[in-house]
Short mmCIF file of C-alpha atoms in Angstrom, two decimals:
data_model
loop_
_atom_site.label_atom_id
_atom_site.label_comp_id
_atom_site.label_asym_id
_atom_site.label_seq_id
_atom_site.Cartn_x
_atom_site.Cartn_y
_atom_site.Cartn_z
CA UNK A 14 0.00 0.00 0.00
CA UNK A 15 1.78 2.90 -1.38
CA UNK A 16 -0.12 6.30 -0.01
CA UNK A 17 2.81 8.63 -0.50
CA UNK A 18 2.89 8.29 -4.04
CA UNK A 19 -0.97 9.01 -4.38
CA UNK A 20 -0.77 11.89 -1.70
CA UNK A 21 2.57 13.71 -3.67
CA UNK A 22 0.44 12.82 -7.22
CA UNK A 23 -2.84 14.48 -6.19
CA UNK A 24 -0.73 17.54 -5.00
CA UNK A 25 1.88 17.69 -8.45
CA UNK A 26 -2.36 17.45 -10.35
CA UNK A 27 -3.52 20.29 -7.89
CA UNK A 28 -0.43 22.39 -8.59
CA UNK A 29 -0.98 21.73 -11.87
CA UNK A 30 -4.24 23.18 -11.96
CA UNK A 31 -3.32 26.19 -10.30
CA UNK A 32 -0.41 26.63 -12.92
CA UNK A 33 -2.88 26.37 -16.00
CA UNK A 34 -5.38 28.83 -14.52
CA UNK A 35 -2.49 31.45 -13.41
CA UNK A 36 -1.08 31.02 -16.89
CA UNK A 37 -4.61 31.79 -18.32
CA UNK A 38 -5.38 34.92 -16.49
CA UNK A 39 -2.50 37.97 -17.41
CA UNK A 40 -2.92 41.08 -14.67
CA UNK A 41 -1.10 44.43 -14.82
CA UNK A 42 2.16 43.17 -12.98
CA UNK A 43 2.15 40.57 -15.91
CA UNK A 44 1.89 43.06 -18.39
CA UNK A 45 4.77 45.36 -16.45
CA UNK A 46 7.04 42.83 -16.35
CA UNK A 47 6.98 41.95 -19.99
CA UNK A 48 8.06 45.25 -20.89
CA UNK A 49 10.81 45.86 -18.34
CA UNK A 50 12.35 42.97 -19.98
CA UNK A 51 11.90 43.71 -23.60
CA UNK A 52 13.32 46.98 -22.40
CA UNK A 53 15.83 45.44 -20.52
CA UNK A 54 16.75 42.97 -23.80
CA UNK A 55 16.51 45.22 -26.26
CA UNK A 56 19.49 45.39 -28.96
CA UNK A 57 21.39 48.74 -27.83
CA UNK A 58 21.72 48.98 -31.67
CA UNK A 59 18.23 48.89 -32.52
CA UNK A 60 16.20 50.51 -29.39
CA UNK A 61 12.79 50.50 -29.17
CA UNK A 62 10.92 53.43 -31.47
CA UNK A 63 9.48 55.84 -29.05
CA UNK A 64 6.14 55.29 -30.42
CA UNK A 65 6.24 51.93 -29.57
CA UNK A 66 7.13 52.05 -25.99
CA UNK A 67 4.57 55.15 -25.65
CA UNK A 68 1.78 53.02 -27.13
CA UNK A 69 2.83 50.28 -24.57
CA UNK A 70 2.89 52.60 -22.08
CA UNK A 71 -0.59 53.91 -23.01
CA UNK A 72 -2.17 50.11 -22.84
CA UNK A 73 -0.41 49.23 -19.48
CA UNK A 74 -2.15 52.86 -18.00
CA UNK A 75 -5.47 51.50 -19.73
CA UNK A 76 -5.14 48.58 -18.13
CA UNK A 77 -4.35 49.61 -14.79
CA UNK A 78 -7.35 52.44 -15.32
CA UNK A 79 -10.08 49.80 -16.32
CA UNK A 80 -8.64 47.67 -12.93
CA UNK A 81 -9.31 50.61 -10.76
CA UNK A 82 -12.43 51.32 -12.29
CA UNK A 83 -13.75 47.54 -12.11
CA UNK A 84 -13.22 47.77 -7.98
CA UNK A 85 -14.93 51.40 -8.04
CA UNK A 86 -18.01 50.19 -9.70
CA UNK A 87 -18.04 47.26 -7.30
CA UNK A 88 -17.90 49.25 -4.25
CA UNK A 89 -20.39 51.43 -5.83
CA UNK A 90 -23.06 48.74 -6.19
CA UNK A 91 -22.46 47.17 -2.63
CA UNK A 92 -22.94 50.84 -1.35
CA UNK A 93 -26.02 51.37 -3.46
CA UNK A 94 -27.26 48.31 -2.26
CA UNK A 95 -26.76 48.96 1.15
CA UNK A 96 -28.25 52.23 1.10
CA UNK A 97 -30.97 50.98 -0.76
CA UNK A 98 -31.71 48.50 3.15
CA UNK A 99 -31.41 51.71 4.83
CA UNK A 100 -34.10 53.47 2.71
CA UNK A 101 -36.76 50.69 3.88
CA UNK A 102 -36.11 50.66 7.27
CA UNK A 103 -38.67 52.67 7.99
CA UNK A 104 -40.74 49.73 7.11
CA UNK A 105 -39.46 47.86 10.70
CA UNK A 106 -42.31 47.80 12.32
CA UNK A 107 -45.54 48.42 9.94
CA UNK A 108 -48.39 46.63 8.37
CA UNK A 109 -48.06 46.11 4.77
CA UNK A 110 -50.74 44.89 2.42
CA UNK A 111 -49.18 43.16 -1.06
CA UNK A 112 -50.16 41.32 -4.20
CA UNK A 113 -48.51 38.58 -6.01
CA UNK A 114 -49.63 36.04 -8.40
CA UNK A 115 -53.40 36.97 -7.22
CA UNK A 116 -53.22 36.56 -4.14
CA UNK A 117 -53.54 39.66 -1.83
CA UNK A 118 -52.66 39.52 1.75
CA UNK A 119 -51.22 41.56 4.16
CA UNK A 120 -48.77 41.34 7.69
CA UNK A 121 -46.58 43.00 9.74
CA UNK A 122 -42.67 44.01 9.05
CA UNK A 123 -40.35 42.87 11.72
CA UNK A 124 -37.06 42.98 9.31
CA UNK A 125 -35.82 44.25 6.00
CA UNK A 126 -33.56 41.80 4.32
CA UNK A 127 -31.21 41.62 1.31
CA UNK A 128 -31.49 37.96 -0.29
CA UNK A 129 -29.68 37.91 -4.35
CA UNK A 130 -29.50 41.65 -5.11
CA UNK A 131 -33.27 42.28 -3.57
CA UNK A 132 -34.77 43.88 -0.87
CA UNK A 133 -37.39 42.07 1.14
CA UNK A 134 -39.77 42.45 3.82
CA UNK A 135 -39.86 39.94 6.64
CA UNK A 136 -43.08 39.48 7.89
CA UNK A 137 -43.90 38.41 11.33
CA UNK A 138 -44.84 34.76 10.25
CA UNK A 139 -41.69 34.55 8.21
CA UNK A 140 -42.62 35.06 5.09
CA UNK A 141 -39.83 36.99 2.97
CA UNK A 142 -41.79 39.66 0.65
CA UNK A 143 -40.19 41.55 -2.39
CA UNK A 144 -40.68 45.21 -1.81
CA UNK A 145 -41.91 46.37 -5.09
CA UNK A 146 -44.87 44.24 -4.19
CA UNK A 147 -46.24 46.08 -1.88
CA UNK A 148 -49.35 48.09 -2.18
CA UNK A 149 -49.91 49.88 1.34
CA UNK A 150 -48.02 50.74 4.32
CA UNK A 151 -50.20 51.30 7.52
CA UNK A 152 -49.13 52.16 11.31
CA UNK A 153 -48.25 48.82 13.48
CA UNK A 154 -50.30 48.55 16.61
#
């Protein structure tokens, strides 16, 4: 019974793995250190043409630009959707009357929940209901 060859195999076909998709996926450090070593390799009697190292220069400040962007947008829609919890909360509390698939019936808010990119209200029996549902909003007593 030979375990230490099937342990050291399942880690070479794990590294492996990890190899293929890192060699797949090309970030801006990638894309940096390409061209500090064609610079660096370059033929001192044939340089680089400036255009060509100032349209490289352009695509690795695109790149970076549409990187930074990417994480702006995403912190963007987490605070949008955040906010968006906060702007119901003043539903805590309230009865709410809804219809859905024709059926109209009504209960009382104890929570406002985000479940998938929506916003529902938690009803006191435990129902989960989407917002844009809802039809009126009454005082809880």
């Amino acid at each position: 019974m030979n375990t230490g060859s099937v342990t050291s195999s399942q880690i070479s076909t794990t590294q492996q793995q990890k190899t293929e998709q890192s060699q797949e996926i090309l970030g801006k450090d990638d894309f940096l250190k390409i061209l500090v070593a064609q610079l660096s390799n370059q033929d001192p009697m044939k340089p680089m043409q400036d255009t060509e190292f100032i349209g490289q220069m352009a695509q690795f400040s695109s790149l970076e630009q549409m990187t930074n962007m990417n994480s702006s947008m995403t912190k963007f829609f987490d605070n949008q959707l955040q906010s968006s919890m906060t702007d119901h909360a003043h539903l805590i509390g309230k009865n709410v009357k809804w219809s859905g698939n024709n059926v109209v019936a009504s209960g009382k808010v104890q929570a406002v929940v985000s479940k998938e990119g929506k916003i529902l209200a938690e009803l006191d029996d435990g129902k989960q209901i989407d917002i844009s549902l809802l039809e009126r909003i009454e005082t809880g007593e």
